[in-house]
Amino acid sequence: MNHPKENHLDPLRVLAMIHAMIEESIYHTETFAYTLNVHHNDKAAKVFHLICEQFKAEQGIVLNGTLNVDLPTIPPWEEPYTEYIHPSSVLIHANYLMSESEAWKLMHEMVEIHKRFYTFLCKENSVNTLFSVVDQLVNYCNDCGEKNKRLEAKAETNRSKSSEDIDIIALHSNEGGLW
Amino acid sequence: MRDMTQETLTAKDYLSDIRPIWCPGCGHFFILRALAQAFAWLKLPKEQIGLISGIGCSSRIPAYINAYGFHGVHGRALALGTGLKAVRPDMHVIVAGGDGDGYSIGGNHFIHACRRNMDMTYIVMDNEVYGMTKGQPSPTTEPDWESKFAPHGTGIRTFNPLGVALASGASFIARGFAGDPNGLTKLIVEAIEHKGFSLVEIKSPCVTFRPEEKEWSKTMRKMNVVPTDDVVEAARKIHSSDGLDTGIFYQATLPVFEPHSTKGKTVLDFEKEFEV
Amino acid sequence: MKDRIITVSVSGSGGSGAVTIGLILLKSIANAGFYGYMSRSSGPQIRGGESSVIVSFSDHPVERNADCIDLYFALDWRGFERFSDEIPLNSDSCVIFDSSHDTLPDMVAKTGAKIIEVDLKEQVKQIKGSLPNSFAMGILAAQIGLSLESIFKALQQTLHQKDEAFMEDTFRAIEAGYTLLRESPSLLSNWQPSSQPRWNISGNEACGLGALRGGIQLVAAYPITPASDIVEYLAPRLEKVGGTVLIAEDELAAMNMVIGGSFGGKASMTATSGPGISLMTEAMGLAVASETPALVVNVMRGGPSTGIPTKSEQTDLNQALFGMHGEAPHVVVAPLSIADTVSVTQWAVGLAEAMQILVILLSDQRLGQSRAIIDAVPAKVYGLQRKVLAEGSAEPYERYAVTEDSISPMAIPGNRQGLYTADGLEHTATGKPSSMASDHLQQLRKRESKVAQFDYKNEWAEILTSGKRSRAIVLTWGSTFGSVKEAVMELHREGIAVDLLAIRLLMPLRVDAIKKLCEDKQVIVVEQSYSGQFYHYCLGRGAIGASSLSLAEAGPLMLKKSDIKHFIKEALI
Ligand SMILES: Cc1ncc(C[n+]2csc(CCOP(=O)(O)OP(=O)(O)O)c2C)c(N)n1
Ligand code: SF4
């Protein structure tokens, strides 16, 4: 993929990439929360939903910090640094039967992807004031991390349902079942 | 092709209010998102997109995209898309579906759509299984994969979509992976920008019936293929690949089928031919 | 020849030029101011098989061949037994044959026909560069009483030959043939030439023309006998009026292409025959469910399976009516003659567009591949158009909204306000897939009622009454109409009052209207099927009563006027 080194520290591009990354996370957690609900796995859905709300707040920080600037449009395939992984890539391990605790584990990994990006940026450090946004993001993630840890500890570890209980394509949704 | 005069749209603008109900983890989710990203990057006017599909889990996709769509019958999406493109060359015709839909029941249309090389994009969400009908082997399933439908495996070698596309005359042939959303978005953008028939064959794990396909996130190689416009070179690449390479295998400028209709006669002119 | 109709047949093995003689005869008849009708039959060989033509002509429009041949020219007798049953001869017939290489077959001698032998080989020797069929042409012209002038003109129109020497030799041969036999009185002496503008057109061309008039913009098809002529007629023409012909890889593709084109906003159709219809059936259901306008023309041939590809039958009726799975309300129409095919096809395009529905048009090999001299068919104004979503409409768009006439405005791609996904899955009014009982019922009702409440005007049938109180009424449809009409008119001339009801709109069947017309009358249903499909359909729908009679005969031989007449008379006793 493209890793335009010299662009890394152009603060506007960096913020645009952060914005894009969080958008992806919001979309996918929201979408997965919905489909988990449809598959009657409300416990896991709730976890996805909660994290989605946190991502939305995280995006709020970015938007607040860039109120008076126009973020550039970055090609959606551009990756900020070599080790970057797309936050949605952990979701392949989601499962309609997953337990609440498994859901937490996945969400945790997703948040970690965000954090890794921010940490990378802090290391590369820059004096530009816009980068203060990154500091705020790191702090926010840490706060959430603490809260989440407590919730995760209380989460159920058993899978409440077996594959026999649930039809693959939400048979009971209005969209109908198998074609 | 990216139209800078168009207002900036985001992926969100291209996603409809209907939310996907695929199994959590299904690769199709990421393909849907990549498709919306590609549309947004290209700034395609929504009303100029025709997203055509057949039947299958994957073929549900038009309902989730905010554009013109047609959710037709199993295996015939390419034919329907061909009809649309023939009368509406101004439309961006994107055909999407599964490996069963495209390579099995729709196999003949696949060959002939490649041959026609009309300017459209074909997105195959290949999970090497029939998801919607609960896990029967498809043409891309390995011969020894055991299932209820084929307890001893099919015993039939797998179908090579890229090879068939090349032999049939497609002018853009690529493989992508649902677990690499960025690479995938780029492939889709390039496929849409390409003039001619573009095949984007996407490995998309069916986490429910082929949970082992989750391993693909470790084994698939990200965008490692270097494109060529040489058929022989492309054939070598396609046939020597273990199926885990991604990128554009072949892209060339080939004659594109475009109906040559003119205006200039009226029905009255033809009626005269019958006069005695 | 009481009703001033002459029927001539020519046959011969491949390359003998039988069909060319037929075409030239038909043209010269047209040039002389008369009407004609030509059917043809050929052996199963692709090229070079035996072929025969039957040309009937008259000074009034004819749209069928007479029951018996007046004049028959056998260029040779090879393969004759294969279509002898299609060339009915009797003691009134006159048979001319080339005696230079064949003797008269027993089966012909037995008919009692008058036999004339000519030695064409001898003739050909006399004029270098001439062909036997040119002499035959001349002989026939003289026997009929057609002027040499009209033959020469027709020859020039048909052959477009640049080689002047060849034309010269051919003219001389025809002239020689003309004077070869003893002069006979012209059969046309008291005929009135028509001054009407007339057309020389085949049924399949008529279908193509009707499609053009209806505004078809896309034809997608896969070749099949006897429907390919329609596509071959349209291919070079449609593209000149802004349309497109797509050569599909199979009929499954063709039907889906039609749906794609129609979804794109353009009136679209396909043309095929039985085997193709079988392959299209699934997608035809898609057109119904997704409410996408589509016209499917079925030029019927004998079935089942590959059946009798080159010959006619009316046996795809059940399939056209009931072929789709689930409940799939749609429209089935059938033209009654070549001239009717022009208008019914135009009408069918309009019905499909106006109701956003699948329309099946049933023609058949006899109708499609026969050629006739007919009065020019004026274009009709049906006023049938697609109800399209206006640009810039403000309301949130519901593709399958329930409306008063059950037809919802259709958004055409490109319209910003109309984004939607068409679906073959059952859906809600917005088009979202749904398996809910209430949505299914709502949409089923809507699809059913748009067809049921549509105003089909007078087009639904052709009604012929005797002017007196009739005791019987004959029901028929499609190409059978030609023979039935002649039978009924002859009965009228004999003073027997019988009504005729020929139905164009087969689905939805106008049950109440039919019932009213049949009231207190002996109903006789005539059709070309072995099992009486049309009869059982009318009976099943309650359009006719249990005492109705069925005259149903399998193809491929045309139902004879005399047999129909006889059946009606028997029924009236
Ligand atoms: C004519 C017909 N035959 C069979 C089916 C049943 N059917 C529905 S989807 C499907 C296969 C879907 O597999 P694929 O196209 O690979 O898509 P996936 O569900 O895996 O995404 C089948 C066989 C059908 N709908 N229509
Ligand atoms: S069955 Fe397989 S293909 Fe279908 S939605 Fe589930 S994971 Fe995806």
PDB file of N, CA and C in Angstrom, chain B residues 18 46-48 62 66-73 76 79-80 83-84 86-88 91 108-109 112 116 257 259-265 267 270-271 273-276, chain C residues 198-201 205 213 237 239-244 246-247 249-250 253 256-257 259-261 263-264 266 290 411-416 418-425:
ATOM      1  N   ILE B  18     -31.354   0.459   5.046  1.00  0.00           N
ATOM      2  CA  ILE B  18     -31.509  -0.953   5.398  1.00  0.00           C
ATOM      3  C   ILE B  18     -30.154  -1.489   5.839  1.00  0.00           C
ATOM      4  N   LYS B  46     -25.240   8.970  -7.369  1.00  0.00           N
ATOM      5  CA  LYS B  46     -25.984   7.765  -6.946  1.00  0.00           C
ATOM      6  C   LYS B  46     -26.983   7.294  -8.002  1.00  0.00           C
ATOM      7  N   GLU B  47     -27.602   8.287  -8.646  1.00  0.00           N
ATOM      8  CA  GLU B  47     -28.647   7.943  -9.610  1.00  0.00           C
ATOM      9  C   GLU B  47     -28.057   7.392 -10.902  1.00  0.00           C
ATOM     10  N   GLN B  48     -26.731   7.424 -11.011  1.00  0.00           N
ATOM     11  CA  GLN B  48     -26.089   6.876 -12.205  1.00  0.00           C
ATOM     12  C   GLN B  48     -25.467   5.502 -11.947  1.00  0.00           C
ATOM     13  N   PRO B  62     -27.514  -5.070  -3.137  1.00  0.00           N
ATOM     14  CA  PRO B  62     -28.127  -3.841  -3.665  1.00  0.00           C
ATOM     15  C   PRO B  62     -29.043  -3.129  -2.667  1.00  0.00           C
ATOM     16  N   ASN B  66     -27.351   2.810  -1.548  1.00  0.00           N
ATOM     17  CA  ASN B  66     -28.276   3.865  -1.904  1.00  0.00           C
ATOM     18  C   ASN B  66     -28.031   4.254  -3.366  1.00  0.00           C
ATOM     19  N   ALA B  67     -28.668   3.540  -4.265  1.00  0.00           N
ATOM     20  CA  ALA B  67     -28.483   3.774  -5.696  1.00  0.00           C
ATOM     21  C   ALA B  67     -29.630   3.055  -6.392  1.00  0.00           C
ATOM     22  N   TYR B  68     -29.582   2.941  -7.699  1.00  0.00           N
ATOM     23  CA  TYR B  68     -30.540   2.067  -8.376  1.00  0.00           C
ATOM     24  C   TYR B  68     -30.013   0.643  -8.286  1.00  0.00           C
ATOM     25  N   GLY B  69     -30.904  -0.277  -7.971  1.00  0.00           N
ATOM     26  CA  GLY B  69     -30.463  -1.658  -7.817  1.00  0.00           C
ATOM     27  C   GLY B  69     -31.479  -2.634  -8.367  1.00  0.00           C
ATOM     28  N   PHE B  70     -31.008  -3.813  -8.655  1.00  0.00           N
ATOM     29  CA  PHE B  70     -31.929  -4.867  -9.081  1.00  0.00           C
ATOM     30  C   PHE B  70     -31.486  -6.177  -8.456  1.00  0.00           C
ATOM     31  N   HIS B  71     -32.350  -6.752  -7.652  1.00  0.00           N
ATOM     32  CA  HIS B  71     -32.092  -8.022  -6.993  1.00  0.00           C
ATOM     33  C   HIS B  71     -32.891  -9.064  -7.771  1.00  0.00           C
ATOM     34  N   GLY B  72     -32.232  -9.691  -8.721  1.00  0.00           N
ATOM     35  CA  GLY B  72     -32.948 -10.539  -9.686  1.00  0.00           C
ATOM     36  C   GLY B  72     -33.072 -11.981  -9.268  1.00  0.00           C
ATOM     37  N   VAL B  73     -32.910 -12.890 -10.231  1.00  0.00           N
ATOM     38  CA  VAL B  73     -32.983 -14.316  -9.905  1.00  0.00           C
ATOM     39  C   VAL B  73     -31.568 -14.898  -9.858  1.00  0.00           C
ATOM     40  N   ARG B  76     -28.359 -14.885 -12.812  1.00  0.00           N
ATOM     41  CA  ARG B  76     -28.588 -14.157 -14.075  1.00  0.00           C
ATOM     42  C   ARG B  76     -28.239 -12.677 -13.993  1.00  0.00           C
ATOM     43  N   ALA B  79     -26.515 -11.041 -17.013  1.00  0.00           N
ATOM     44  CA  ALA B  79     -27.372 -10.833 -18.179  1.00  0.00           C
ATOM     45  C   ALA B  79     -28.241  -9.597 -17.971  1.00  0.00           C
ATOM     46  N   LEU B  80     -28.798  -9.470 -16.787  1.00  0.00           N
ATOM     47  CA  LEU B  80     -29.639  -8.311 -16.503  1.00  0.00           C
ATOM     48  C   LEU B  80     -28.809  -7.020 -16.611  1.00  0.00           C
ATOM     49  N   GLY B  83     -28.229  -6.065 -20.210  1.00  0.00           N
ATOM     50  CA  GLY B  83     -29.386  -5.395 -20.796  1.00  0.00           C
ATOM     51  C   GLY B  83     -29.435  -3.930 -20.394  1.00  0.00           C
ATOM     52  N   LEU B  84     -29.170  -3.674 -19.136  1.00  0.00           N
ATOM     53  CA  LEU B  84     -29.187  -2.291 -18.649  1.00  0.00           C
ATOM     54  C   LEU B  84     -28.101  -1.461 -19.327  1.00  0.00           C
ATOM     55  N   ALA B  86     -26.659  -1.970 -22.112  1.00  0.00           N
ATOM     56  CA  ALA B  86     -26.878  -1.820 -23.547  1.00  0.00           C
ATOM     57  C   ALA B  86     -27.775  -0.632 -23.860  1.00  0.00           C
ATOM     58  N   VAL B  87     -28.777  -0.425 -23.020  1.00  0.00           N
ATOM     59  CA  VAL B  87     -29.684   0.696 -23.316  1.00  0.00           C
ATOM     60  C   VAL B  87     -29.302   1.967 -22.581  1.00  0.00           C
ATOM     61  N   ARG B  88     -28.479   1.827 -21.549  1.00  0.00           N
ATOM     62  CA  ARG B  88     -28.094   3.000 -20.762  1.00  0.00           C
ATOM     63  C   ARG B  88     -26.576   3.056 -20.580  1.00  0.00           C
ATOM     64  N   MET B  91     -24.948   4.754 -17.591  1.00  0.00           N
ATOM     65  CA  MET B  91     -24.985   4.241 -16.217  1.00  0.00           C
ATOM     66  C   MET B  91     -23.689   3.502 -15.875  1.00  0.00           C
ATOM     67  N   ASN B 108     -22.412 -19.707 -17.622  1.00  0.00           N
ATOM     68  CA  ASN B 108     -22.447 -19.364 -19.044  1.00  0.00           C
ATOM     69  C   ASN B 108     -22.462 -17.850 -19.241  1.00  0.00           C
ATOM     70  N   HIS B 109     -23.216 -17.165 -18.393  1.00  0.00           N
ATOM     71  CA  HIS B 109     -23.280 -15.705 -18.522  1.00  0.00           C
ATOM     72  C   HIS B 109     -21.926 -15.083 -18.192  1.00  0.00           C
ATOM     73  N   HIS B 112     -19.704 -15.299 -21.217  1.00  0.00           N
ATOM     74  CA  HIS B 112     -20.091 -14.420 -22.315  1.00  0.00           C
ATOM     75  C   HIS B 112     -20.033 -12.942 -21.942  1.00  0.00           C
ATOM     76  N   ARG B 116     -17.979 -10.374 -24.183  1.00  0.00           N
ATOM     77  CA  ARG B 116     -18.537  -9.098 -24.677  1.00  0.00           C
ATOM     78  C   ARG B 116     -17.659  -7.935 -24.261  1.00  0.00           C
ATOM     79  N   PHE B 257     -17.586  -3.974 -26.283  1.00  0.00           N
ATOM     80  CA  PHE B 257     -18.840  -4.073 -27.035  1.00  0.00           C
ATOM     81  C   PHE B 257     -19.760  -2.918 -26.668  1.00  0.00           C
ATOM     82  N   PRO B 259     -23.314  -1.205 -28.327  1.00  0.00           N
ATOM     83  CA  PRO B 259     -24.292  -1.237 -29.411  1.00  0.00           C
ATOM     84  C   PRO B 259     -24.169   0.048 -30.234  1.00  0.00           C
ATOM     85  N   HIS B 260     -24.171  -0.101 -31.576  1.00  0.00           N
ATOM     86  CA  HIS B 260     -24.031   1.128 -32.381  1.00  0.00           C
ATOM     87  C   HIS B 260     -25.376   1.564 -32.909  1.00  0.00           C
ATOM     88  N   SER B 261     -26.168   2.121 -32.043  1.00  0.00           N
ATOM     89  CA  SER B 261     -27.452   2.607 -32.530  1.00  0.00           C
ATOM     90  C   SER B 261     -27.337   4.072 -32.928  1.00  0.00           C
ATOM     91  N   THR B 262     -28.085   4.392 -33.954  1.00  0.00           N
ATOM     92  CA  THR B 262     -28.093   5.755 -34.465  1.00  0.00           C
ATOM     93  C   THR B 262     -29.549   6.199 -34.514  1.00  0.00           C
ATOM     94  N   LYS B 263     -29.756   7.422 -34.790  1.00  0.00           N
ATOM     95  CA  LYS B 263     -31.127   7.850 -35.066  1.00  0.00           C
ATOM     96  C   LYS B 263     -31.061   8.452 -36.445  1.00  0.00           C
ATOM     97  N   GLY B 264     -32.052   8.386 -37.207  1.00  0.00           N
ATOM     98  CA  GLY B 264     -31.937   8.921 -38.557  1.00  0.00           C
ATOM     99  C   GLY B 264     -33.032   8.361 -39.428  1.00  0.00           C
ATOM    100  N   LYS B 265     -33.594   7.253 -38.973  1.00  0.00           N
ATOM    101  CA  LYS B 265     -34.714   6.688 -39.715  1.00  0.00           C
ATOM    102  C   LYS B 265     -35.940   6.730 -38.811  1.00  0.00           C
ATOM    103  N   VAL B 267     -39.985   4.825 -38.284  1.00  0.00           N
ATOM    104  CA  VAL B 267     -40.720   3.601 -38.584  1.00  0.00           C
ATOM    105  C   VAL B 267     -41.373   3.714 -39.963  1.00  0.00           C
ATOM    106  N   PHE B 270     -39.504   2.286 -42.765  1.00  0.00           N
ATOM    107  CA  PHE B 270     -39.525   0.831 -42.863  1.00  0.00           C
ATOM    108  C   PHE B 270     -40.856   0.317 -43.405  1.00  0.00           C
ATOM    109  N   GLU B 271     -41.904   1.050 -43.131  1.00  0.00           N
ATOM    110  CA  GLU B 271     -43.216   0.627 -43.658  1.00  0.00           C
ATOM    111  C   GLU B 271     -43.202   0.636 -45.183  1.00  0.00           C
ATOM    112  N   GLU B 273     -41.030  -0.269 -47.144  1.00  0.00           N
ATOM    113  CA  GLU B 273     -40.440  -1.486 -47.719  1.00  0.00           C
ATOM    114  C   GLU B 273     -41.491  -2.532 -48.050  1.00  0.00           C
ATOM    115  N   PHE B 274     -42.633  -2.457 -47.388  1.00  0.00           N
ATOM    116  CA  PHE B 274     -43.663  -3.477 -47.613  1.00  0.00           C
ATOM    117  C   PHE B 274     -44.593  -3.142 -48.771  1.00  0.00           C
ATOM    118  N   GLU B 275     -44.558  -1.893 -49.209  1.00  0.00           N
ATOM    119  CA  GLU B 275     -45.519  -1.474 -50.236  1.00  0.00           C
ATOM    120  C   GLU B 275     -45.328  -2.252 -51.521  1.00  0.00           C
ATOM    121  N   VAL B 276     -46.482  -2.633 -52.169  1.00  0.00           N
ATOM    122  CA  VAL B 276     -46.359  -3.372 -53.433  1.00  0.00           C
ATOM    123  C   VAL B 276     -46.486  -2.395 -54.600  1.00  0.00           C
TER     124      VAL B 276
ATOM    125  N   ARG C 198     -51.402  -1.616 -50.691  1.00  0.00           N
ATOM    126  CA  ARG C 198     -51.252  -2.962 -50.134  1.00  0.00           C
ATOM    127  C   ARG C 198     -49.803  -3.241 -49.758  1.00  0.00           C
ATOM    128  N   TRP C 199     -49.628  -4.204 -48.870  1.00  0.00           N
ATOM    129  CA  TRP C 199     -48.302  -4.602 -48.400  1.00  0.00           C
ATOM    130  C   TRP C 199     -48.041  -6.065 -48.726  1.00  0.00           C
ATOM    131  N   ASN C 200     -46.784  -6.357 -48.951  1.00  0.00           N
ATOM    132  CA  ASN C 200     -46.310  -7.734 -49.073  1.00  0.00           C
ATOM    133  C   ASN C 200     -45.496  -8.013 -47.801  1.00  0.00           C
ATOM    134  N   ILE C 201     -46.045  -8.803 -46.888  1.00  0.00           N
ATOM    135  CA  ILE C 201     -45.441  -8.892 -45.549  1.00  0.00           C
ATOM    136  C   ILE C 201     -45.640 -10.280 -44.946  1.00  0.00           C
ATOM    137  N   GLU C 205     -42.455 -10.512 -39.918  1.00  0.00           N
ATOM    138  CA  GLU C 205     -42.145  -9.107 -40.209  1.00  0.00           C
ATOM    139  C   GLU C 205     -43.204  -8.198 -39.598  1.00  0.00           C
ATOM    140  N   ARG C 213     -43.431   0.069 -34.078  1.00  0.00           N
ATOM    141  CA  ARG C 213     -44.487   1.048 -33.841  1.00  0.00           C
ATOM    142  C   ARG C 213     -44.766   1.235 -32.358  1.00  0.00           C
ATOM    143  N   ARG C 237     -32.788  -2.750 -38.525  1.00  0.00           N
ATOM    144  CA  ARG C 237     -33.685  -1.583 -38.502  1.00  0.00           C
ATOM    145  C   ARG C 237     -33.724  -0.885 -37.147  1.00  0.00           C
ATOM    146  N   GLU C 239     -31.590  -0.541 -34.882  1.00  0.00           N
ATOM    147  CA  GLU C 239     -30.428   0.299 -34.561  1.00  0.00           C
ATOM    148  C   GLU C 239     -30.495   1.645 -35.274  1.00  0.00           C
ATOM    149  N   LYS C 240     -31.320   1.732 -36.306  1.00  0.00           N
ATOM    150  CA  LYS C 240     -31.429   3.007 -37.020  1.00  0.00           C
ATOM    151  C   LYS C 240     -32.491   3.927 -36.422  1.00  0.00           C
ATOM    152  N   VAL C 241     -33.233   3.409 -35.470  1.00  0.00           N
ATOM    153  CA  VAL C 241     -34.161   4.282 -34.754  1.00  0.00           C
ATOM    154  C   VAL C 241     -33.756   4.362 -33.280  1.00  0.00           C
ATOM    155  N   GLY C 242     -32.447   4.225 -33.052  1.00  0.00           N
ATOM    156  CA  GLY C 242     -31.907   4.435 -31.710  1.00  0.00           C
ATOM    157  C   GLY C 242     -31.969   3.234 -30.790  1.00  0.00           C
ATOM    158  N   GLY C 243     -32.395   2.090 -31.314  1.00  0.00           N
ATOM    159  CA  GLY C 243     -32.527   0.911 -30.454  1.00  0.00           C
ATOM    160  C   GLY C 243     -31.359  -0.048 -30.585  1.00  0.00           C
ATOM    161  N   THR C 244     -31.484  -1.184 -29.932  1.00  0.00           N
ATOM    162  CA  THR C 244     -30.389  -2.146 -29.845  1.00  0.00           C
ATOM    163  C   THR C 244     -30.909  -3.579 -29.936  1.00  0.00           C
ATOM    164  N   LEU C 246     -29.545  -7.301 -28.870  1.00  0.00           N
ATOM    165  CA  LEU C 246     -28.489  -8.033 -28.163  1.00  0.00           C
ATOM    166  C   LEU C 246     -28.581  -9.511 -28.506  1.00  0.00           C
ATOM    167  N   ILE C 247     -27.479 -10.088 -28.923  1.00  0.00           N
ATOM    168  CA  ILE C 247     -27.450 -11.526 -29.167  1.00  0.00           C
ATOM    169  C   ILE C 247     -27.109 -12.183 -27.840  1.00  0.00           C
ATOM    170  N   GLU C 249     -26.551 -15.233 -24.990  1.00  0.00           N
ATOM    171  CA  GLU C 249     -25.882 -16.538 -25.006  1.00  0.00           C
ATOM    172  C   GLU C 249     -26.885 -17.677 -24.857  1.00  0.00           C
ATOM    173  N   ASP C 250     -28.063 -17.390 -24.359  1.00  0.00           N
ATOM    174  CA  ASP C 250     -29.134 -18.379 -24.266  1.00  0.00           C
ATOM    175  C   ASP C 250     -30.412 -17.623 -23.890  1.00  0.00           C
ATOM    176  N   ALA C 253     -30.473 -15.787 -20.535  1.00  0.00           N
ATOM    177  CA  ALA C 253     -29.850 -14.468 -20.632  1.00  0.00           C
ATOM    178  C   ALA C 253     -30.791 -13.494 -21.327  1.00  0.00           C
ATOM    179  N   ASN C 256     -33.445 -12.060 -19.114  1.00  0.00           N
ATOM    180  CA  ASN C 256     -32.903 -11.173 -18.089  1.00  0.00           C
ATOM    181  C   ASN C 256     -32.384  -9.877 -18.694  1.00  0.00           C
ATOM    182  N   MET C 257     -31.863  -9.955 -19.902  1.00  0.00           N
ATOM    183  CA  MET C 257     -31.426  -8.736 -20.598  1.00  0.00           C
ATOM    184  C   MET C 257     -32.619  -7.820 -20.846  1.00  0.00           C
ATOM    185  N   ILE C 259     -35.273  -7.620 -19.083  1.00  0.00           N
ATOM    186  CA  ILE C 259     -35.650  -7.003 -17.810  1.00  0.00           C
ATOM    187  C   ILE C 259     -34.680  -5.861 -17.481  1.00  0.00           C
ATOM    188  N   GLY C 260     -33.392  -6.091 -17.736  1.00  0.00           N
ATOM    189  CA  GLY C 260     -32.392  -5.054 -17.483  1.00  0.00           C
ATOM    190  C   GLY C 260     -32.637  -3.808 -18.326  1.00  0.00           C
ATOM    191  N   GLY C 261     -32.941  -4.032 -19.605  1.00  0.00           N
ATOM    192  CA  GLY C 261     -33.185  -2.901 -20.500  1.00  0.00           C
ATOM    193  C   GLY C 261     -34.428  -2.135 -20.094  1.00  0.00           C
ATOM    194  N   PHE C 263     -35.763  -2.049 -17.100  1.00  0.00           N
ATOM    195  CA  PHE C 263     -35.429  -1.364 -15.842  1.00  0.00           C
ATOM    196  C   PHE C 263     -34.729  -0.044 -16.157  1.00  0.00           C
ATOM    197  N   GLY C 264     -33.921  -0.057 -17.220  1.00  0.00           N
ATOM    198  CA  GLY C 264     -33.207   1.149 -17.646  1.00  0.00           C
ATOM    199  C   GLY C 264     -34.113   2.172 -18.321  1.00  0.00           C
ATOM    200  N   LYS C 266     -36.280   1.581 -21.069  1.00  0.00           N
ATOM    201  CA  LYS C 266     -36.573   1.399 -22.485  1.00  0.00           C
ATOM    202  C   LYS C 266     -37.480   0.182 -22.697  1.00  0.00           C
ATOM    203  N   SER C 290     -41.195  -8.074 -10.013  1.00  0.00           N
ATOM    204  CA  SER C 290     -40.513  -6.783  -9.892  1.00  0.00           C
ATOM    205  C   SER C 290     -41.278  -5.691 -10.640  1.00  0.00           C
ATOM    206  N   ALA C 411     -39.607   4.715 -11.225  1.00  0.00           N
ATOM    207  CA  ALA C 411     -38.479   5.639 -11.361  1.00  0.00           C
ATOM    208  C   ALA C 411     -37.523   5.091 -12.400  1.00  0.00           C
ATOM    209  N   ILE C 412     -37.032   5.941 -13.260  1.00  0.00           N
ATOM    210  CA  ILE C 412     -36.069   5.521 -14.263  1.00  0.00           C
ATOM    211  C   ILE C 412     -34.681   5.924 -13.773  1.00  0.00           C
ATOM    212  N   PRO C 413     -33.723   4.981 -13.785  1.00  0.00           N
ATOM    213  CA  PRO C 413     -32.371   5.303 -13.336  1.00  0.00           C
ATOM    214  C   PRO C 413     -31.889   6.626 -13.941  1.00  0.00           C
ATOM    215  N   GLY C 414     -31.292   7.434 -13.114  1.00  0.00           N
ATOM    216  CA  GLY C 414     -30.900   8.772 -13.539  1.00  0.00           C
ATOM    217  C   GLY C 414     -31.722   9.815 -12.806  1.00  0.00           C
ATOM    218  N   ASN C 415     -32.892   9.386 -12.329  1.00  0.00           N
ATOM    219  CA  ASN C 415     -33.754  10.290 -11.573  1.00  0.00           C
ATOM    220  C   ASN C 415     -33.301  10.292 -10.111  1.00  0.00           C
ATOM    221  N   ARG C 416     -32.859  11.438  -9.634  1.00  0.00           N
ATOM    222  CA  ARG C 416     -32.290  11.527  -8.282  1.00  0.00           C
ATOM    223  C   ARG C 416     -33.265  11.145  -7.181  1.00  0.00           C
ATOM    224  N   GLY C 418     -35.621   8.964  -7.256  1.00  0.00           N
ATOM    225  CA  GLY C 418     -36.279   7.662  -7.354  1.00  0.00           C
ATOM    226  C   GLY C 418     -35.430   6.456  -7.006  1.00  0.00           C
ATOM    227  N   LEU C 419     -34.289   6.662  -6.336  1.00  0.00           N
ATOM    228  CA  LEU C 419     -33.420   5.517  -6.048  1.00  0.00           C
ATOM    229  C   LEU C 419     -34.220   4.380  -5.393  1.00  0.00           C
ATOM    230  N   TYR C 420     -34.091   3.186  -5.944  1.00  0.00           N
ATOM    231  CA  TYR C 420     -34.783   2.038  -5.359  1.00  0.00           C
ATOM    232  C   TYR C 420     -34.118   0.762  -5.850  1.00  0.00           C
ATOM    233  N   THR C 421     -34.401  -0.330  -5.184  1.00  0.00           N
ATOM    234  CA  THR C 421     -33.924  -1.631  -5.644  1.00  0.00           C
ATOM    235  C   THR C 421     -35.124  -2.478  -6.040  1.00  0.00           C
ATOM    236  N   ALA C 422     -35.159  -2.835  -7.309  1.00  0.00           N
ATOM    237  CA  ALA C 422     -36.226  -3.711  -7.791  1.00  0.00           C
ATOM    238  C   ALA C 422     -35.970  -5.097  -7.227  1.00  0.00           C
ATOM    239  N   ASP C 423     -37.021  -5.822  -6.924  1.00  0.00           N
ATOM    240  CA  ASP C 423     -36.795  -7.107  -6.280  1.00  0.00           C
ATOM    241  C   ASP C 423     -37.758  -8.189  -6.735  1.00  0.00           C
ATOM    242  N   GLY C 424     -37.212  -9.372  -6.906  1.00  0.00           N
ATOM    243  CA  GLY C 424     -38.034 -10.537  -7.216  1.00  0.00           C
ATOM    244  C   GLY C 424     -38.483 -11.242  -5.947  1.00  0.00           C
ATOM    245  N   LEU C 425     -37.894 -10.827  -4.827  1.00  0.00           N
ATOM    246  CA  LEU C 425     -38.383 -11.329  -3.542  1.00  0.00           C
ATOM    247  C   LEU C 425     -39.662 -10.574  -3.235  1.00  0.00           C
TER     248      LEU C 425
END
